[in-house]
mmCIF file of C-alpha atoms in Angstrom:
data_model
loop_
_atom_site.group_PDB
_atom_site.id
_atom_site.type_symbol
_atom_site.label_atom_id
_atom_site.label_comp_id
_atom_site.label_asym_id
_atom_site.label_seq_id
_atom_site.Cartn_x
_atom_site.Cartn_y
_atom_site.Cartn_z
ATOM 1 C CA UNK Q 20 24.409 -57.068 -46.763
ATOM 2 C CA UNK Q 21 20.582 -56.327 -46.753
ATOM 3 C CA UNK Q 22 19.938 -60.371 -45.941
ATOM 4 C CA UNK Q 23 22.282 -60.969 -43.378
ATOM 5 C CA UNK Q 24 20.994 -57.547 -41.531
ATOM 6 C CA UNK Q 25 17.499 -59.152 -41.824
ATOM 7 C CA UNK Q 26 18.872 -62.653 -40.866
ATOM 8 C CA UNK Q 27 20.639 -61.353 -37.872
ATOM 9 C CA UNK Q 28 17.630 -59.778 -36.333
ATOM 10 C CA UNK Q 29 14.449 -62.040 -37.130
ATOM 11 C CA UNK Q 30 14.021 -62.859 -33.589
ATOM 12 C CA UNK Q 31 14.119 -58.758 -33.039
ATOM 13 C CA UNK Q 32 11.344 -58.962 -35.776
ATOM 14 C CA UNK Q 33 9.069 -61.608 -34.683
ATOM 15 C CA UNK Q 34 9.226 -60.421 -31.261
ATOM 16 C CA UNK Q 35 8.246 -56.381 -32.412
ATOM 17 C CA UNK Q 36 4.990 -58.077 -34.441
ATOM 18 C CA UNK Q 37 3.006 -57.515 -31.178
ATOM 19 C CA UNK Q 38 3.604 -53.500 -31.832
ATOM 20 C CA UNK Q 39 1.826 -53.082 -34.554
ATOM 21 C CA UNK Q 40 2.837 -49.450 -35.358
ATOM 22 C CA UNK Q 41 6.021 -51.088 -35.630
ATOM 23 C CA UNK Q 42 4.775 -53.842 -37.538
ATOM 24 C CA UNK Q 43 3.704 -51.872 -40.227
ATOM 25 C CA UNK Q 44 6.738 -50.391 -41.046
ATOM 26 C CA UNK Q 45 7.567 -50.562 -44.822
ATOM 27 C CA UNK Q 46 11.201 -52.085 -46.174
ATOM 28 C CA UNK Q 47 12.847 -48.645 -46.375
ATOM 29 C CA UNK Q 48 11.937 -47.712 -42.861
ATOM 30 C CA UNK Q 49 12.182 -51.470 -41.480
ATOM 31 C CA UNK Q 50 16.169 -51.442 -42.609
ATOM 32 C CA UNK Q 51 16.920 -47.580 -41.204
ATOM 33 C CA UNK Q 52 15.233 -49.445 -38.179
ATOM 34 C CA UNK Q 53 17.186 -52.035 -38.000
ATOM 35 C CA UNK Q 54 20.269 -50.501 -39.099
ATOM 36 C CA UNK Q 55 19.831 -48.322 -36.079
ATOM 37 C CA UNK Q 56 19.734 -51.201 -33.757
ATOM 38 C CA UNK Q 57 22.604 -52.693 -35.589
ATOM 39 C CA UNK Q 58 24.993 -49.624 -34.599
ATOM 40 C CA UNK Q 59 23.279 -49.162 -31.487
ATOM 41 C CA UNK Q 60 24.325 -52.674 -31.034
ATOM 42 C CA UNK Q 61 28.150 -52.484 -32.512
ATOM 43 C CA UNK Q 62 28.595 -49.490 -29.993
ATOM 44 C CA UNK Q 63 27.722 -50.952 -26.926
ATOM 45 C CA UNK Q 64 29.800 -54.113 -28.096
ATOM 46 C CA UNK Q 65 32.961 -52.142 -28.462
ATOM 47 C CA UNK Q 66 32.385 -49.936 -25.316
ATOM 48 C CA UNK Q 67 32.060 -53.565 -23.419
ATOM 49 C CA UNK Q 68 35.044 -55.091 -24.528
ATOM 50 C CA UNK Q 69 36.999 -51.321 -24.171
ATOM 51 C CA UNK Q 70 36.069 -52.123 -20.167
ATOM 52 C CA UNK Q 71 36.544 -55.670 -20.195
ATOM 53 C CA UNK Q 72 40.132 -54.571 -21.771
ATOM 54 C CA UNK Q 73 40.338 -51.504 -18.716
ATOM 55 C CA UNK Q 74 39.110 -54.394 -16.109
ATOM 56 C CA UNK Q 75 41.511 -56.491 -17.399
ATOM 57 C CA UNK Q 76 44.555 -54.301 -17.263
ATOM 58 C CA UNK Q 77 43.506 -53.322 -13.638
ATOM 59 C CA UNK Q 78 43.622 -56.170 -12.383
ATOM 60 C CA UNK Q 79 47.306 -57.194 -13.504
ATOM 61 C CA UNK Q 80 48.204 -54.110 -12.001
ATOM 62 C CA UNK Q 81 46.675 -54.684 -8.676
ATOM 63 C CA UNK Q 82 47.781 -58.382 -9.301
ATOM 64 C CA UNK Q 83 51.476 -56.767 -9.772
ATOM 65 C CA UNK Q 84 50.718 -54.653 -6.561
ATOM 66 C CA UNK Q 85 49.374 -56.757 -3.945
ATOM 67 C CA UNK Q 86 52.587 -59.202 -4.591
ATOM 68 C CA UNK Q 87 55.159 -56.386 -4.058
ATOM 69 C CA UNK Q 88 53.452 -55.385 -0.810
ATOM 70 C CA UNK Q 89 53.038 -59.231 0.078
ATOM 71 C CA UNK Q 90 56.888 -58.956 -0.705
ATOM 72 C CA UNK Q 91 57.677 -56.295 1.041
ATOM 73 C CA UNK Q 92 55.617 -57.624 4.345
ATOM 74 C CA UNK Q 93 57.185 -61.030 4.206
ATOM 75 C CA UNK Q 94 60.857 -59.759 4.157
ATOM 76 C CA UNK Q 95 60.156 -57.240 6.055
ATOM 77 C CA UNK Q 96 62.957 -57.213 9.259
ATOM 78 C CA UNK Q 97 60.133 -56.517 12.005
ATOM 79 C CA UNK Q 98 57.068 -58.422 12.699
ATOM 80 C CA UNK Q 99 53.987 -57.048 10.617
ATOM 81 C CA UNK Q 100 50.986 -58.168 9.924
ATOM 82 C CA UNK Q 101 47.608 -57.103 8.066
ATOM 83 C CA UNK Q 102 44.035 -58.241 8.842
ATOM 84 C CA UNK Q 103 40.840 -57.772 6.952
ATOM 85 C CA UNK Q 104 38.063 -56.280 8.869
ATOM 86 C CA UNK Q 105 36.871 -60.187 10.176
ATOM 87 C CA UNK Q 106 40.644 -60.174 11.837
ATOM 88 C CA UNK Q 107 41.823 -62.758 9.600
ATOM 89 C CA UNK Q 108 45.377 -62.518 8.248
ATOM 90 C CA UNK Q 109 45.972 -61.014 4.673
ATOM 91 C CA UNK Q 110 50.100 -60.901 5.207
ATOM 92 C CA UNK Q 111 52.762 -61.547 8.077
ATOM 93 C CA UNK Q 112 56.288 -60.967 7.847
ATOM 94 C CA UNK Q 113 58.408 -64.134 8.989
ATOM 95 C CA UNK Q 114 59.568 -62.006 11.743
ATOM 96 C CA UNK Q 115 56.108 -61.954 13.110
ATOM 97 C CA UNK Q 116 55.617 -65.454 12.274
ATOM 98 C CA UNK Q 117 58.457 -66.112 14.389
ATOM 99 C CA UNK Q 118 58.434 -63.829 17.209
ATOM 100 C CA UNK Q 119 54.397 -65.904 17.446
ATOM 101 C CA UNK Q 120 55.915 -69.720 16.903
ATOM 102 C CA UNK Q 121 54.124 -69.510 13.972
ATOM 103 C CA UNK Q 122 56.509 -69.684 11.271
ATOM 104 C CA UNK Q 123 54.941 -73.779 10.114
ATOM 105 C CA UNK Q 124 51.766 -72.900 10.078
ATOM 106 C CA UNK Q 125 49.808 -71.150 7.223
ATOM 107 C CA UNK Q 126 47.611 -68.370 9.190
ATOM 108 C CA UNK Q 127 46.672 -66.671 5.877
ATOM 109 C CA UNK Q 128 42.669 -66.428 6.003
ATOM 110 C CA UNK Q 129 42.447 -67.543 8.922
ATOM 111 C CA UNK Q 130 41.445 -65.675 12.259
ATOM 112 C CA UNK Q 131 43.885 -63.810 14.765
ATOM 113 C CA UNK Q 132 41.657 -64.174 17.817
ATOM 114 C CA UNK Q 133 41.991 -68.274 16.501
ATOM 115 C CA UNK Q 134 45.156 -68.403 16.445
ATOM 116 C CA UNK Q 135 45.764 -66.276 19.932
ATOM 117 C CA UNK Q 136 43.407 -68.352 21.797
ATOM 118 C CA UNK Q 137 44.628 -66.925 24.957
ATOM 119 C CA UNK Q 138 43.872 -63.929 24.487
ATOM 120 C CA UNK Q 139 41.854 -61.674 26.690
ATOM 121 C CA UNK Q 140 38.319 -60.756 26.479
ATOM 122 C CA UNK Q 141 39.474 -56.679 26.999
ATOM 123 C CA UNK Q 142 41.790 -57.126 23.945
ATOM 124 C CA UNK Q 143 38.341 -58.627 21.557
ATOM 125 C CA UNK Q 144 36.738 -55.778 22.182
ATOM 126 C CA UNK Q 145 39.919 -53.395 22.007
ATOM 127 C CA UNK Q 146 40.510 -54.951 18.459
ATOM 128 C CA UNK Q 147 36.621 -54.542 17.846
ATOM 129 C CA UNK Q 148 36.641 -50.540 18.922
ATOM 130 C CA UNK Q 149 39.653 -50.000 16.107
ATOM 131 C CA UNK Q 150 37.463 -52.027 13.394
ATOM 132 C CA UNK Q 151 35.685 -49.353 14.161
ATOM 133 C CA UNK Q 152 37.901 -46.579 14.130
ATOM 134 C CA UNK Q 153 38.958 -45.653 17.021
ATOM 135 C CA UNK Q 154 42.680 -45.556 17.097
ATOM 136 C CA UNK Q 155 44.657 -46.898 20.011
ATOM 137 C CA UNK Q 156 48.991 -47.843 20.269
ATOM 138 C CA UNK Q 157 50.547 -49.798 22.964
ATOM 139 C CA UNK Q 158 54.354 -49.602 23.288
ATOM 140 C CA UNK Q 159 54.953 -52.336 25.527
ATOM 141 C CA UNK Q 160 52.514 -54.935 25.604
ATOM 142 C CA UNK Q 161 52.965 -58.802 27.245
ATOM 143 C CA UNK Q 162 51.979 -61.339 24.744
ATOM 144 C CA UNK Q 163 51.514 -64.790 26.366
ATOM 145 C CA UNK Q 164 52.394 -68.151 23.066
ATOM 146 C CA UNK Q 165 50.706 -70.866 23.282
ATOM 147 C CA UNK Q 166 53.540 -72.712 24.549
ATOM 148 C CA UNK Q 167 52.950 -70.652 27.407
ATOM 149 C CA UNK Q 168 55.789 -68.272 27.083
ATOM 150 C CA UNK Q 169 56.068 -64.553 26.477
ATOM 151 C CA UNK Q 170 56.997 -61.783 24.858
ATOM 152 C CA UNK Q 171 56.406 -57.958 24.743
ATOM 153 C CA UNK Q 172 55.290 -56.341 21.805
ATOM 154 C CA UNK Q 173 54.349 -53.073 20.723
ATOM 155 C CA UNK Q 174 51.601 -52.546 18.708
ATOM 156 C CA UNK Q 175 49.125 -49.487 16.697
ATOM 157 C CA UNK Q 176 45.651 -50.617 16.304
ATOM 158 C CA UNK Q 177 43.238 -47.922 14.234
ATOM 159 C CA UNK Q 178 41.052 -47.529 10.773
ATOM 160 C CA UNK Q 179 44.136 -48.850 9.067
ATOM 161 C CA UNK Q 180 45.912 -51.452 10.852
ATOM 162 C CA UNK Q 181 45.549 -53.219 14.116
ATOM 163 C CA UNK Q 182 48.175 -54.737 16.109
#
């Protein structure tokens, strides 16, 4: 065991010659030395992979989360959708792809003020005042589709969601 301590740290060795208190450590004291480092060393390993493990774990759960919401948003019988703070689409239900004329293209990641190009300069900033977070609601609200017809929506736009 004594050799393959030694082999396992000669780097560690050469590199403490430039100390020379350390250098002139005698065999006893150069193995309780390295022994040291050796458990020091074993320790941090296994408290690395323990949170690689916990990392891991965490993020199948929030893997296993994030799907049941995007499940639950997608089926969901009303229109919803969430945006990240740049206003680009996270979910939509099918009901809000729909009720858009959006239901063949793929908006996720990409910008609602891109996809709404008619919309109105007092809206931008509306949506920018609940990024925010200010909160603000509409309950009847004209939407105009780029086909040029309308709808009415009604919408809650805050520090959590935006419509």
């Amino acid at each position: 065991m004594v050799p393959e301590i030694q082999n396992q740290h000669r780097l560690l060795k050469r590199q403490l010659r430039n100390f020379p208190e350390i250098s002139a450590l005698n065999a006893d004291h150069w193995m309780t030395f390295l022994n040291v480092v050796n458990e020091t060393y074993q320790q941090v390993d296994r408290e690395r992979r323990l949170l690689e493990n916990a990392i891991e774990v965490t993020a199948q759960e929030l893997s296993g989360v994030n799907r049941q919401l995007q499940l639950f948003i997608e089926n969901a019988p009303t229109g919803i959708a969430m945006l990240d703070h740049q206003l680009r689409y996270l979910y939509a239900s099918r009901r809000w792809l729909e009720d858009r004329k959006l239901e063949h293209i793929d908006i996720i990641g990409k910008s609602h003020h891109e996809l709404t190009s008619n919309i109105s300069e007092d809206k931008k900033k509306l949506h920018q005042q609940c990024l925010l977070g200010e909160s603000f609601s509409c309950d009847e609200d004209r939407i105009i589709f780029a086909d040029g017809s309308y709808g009415w929506i009604r919408w809650d736009g805050g520090r959590s969601s935006l419509g």
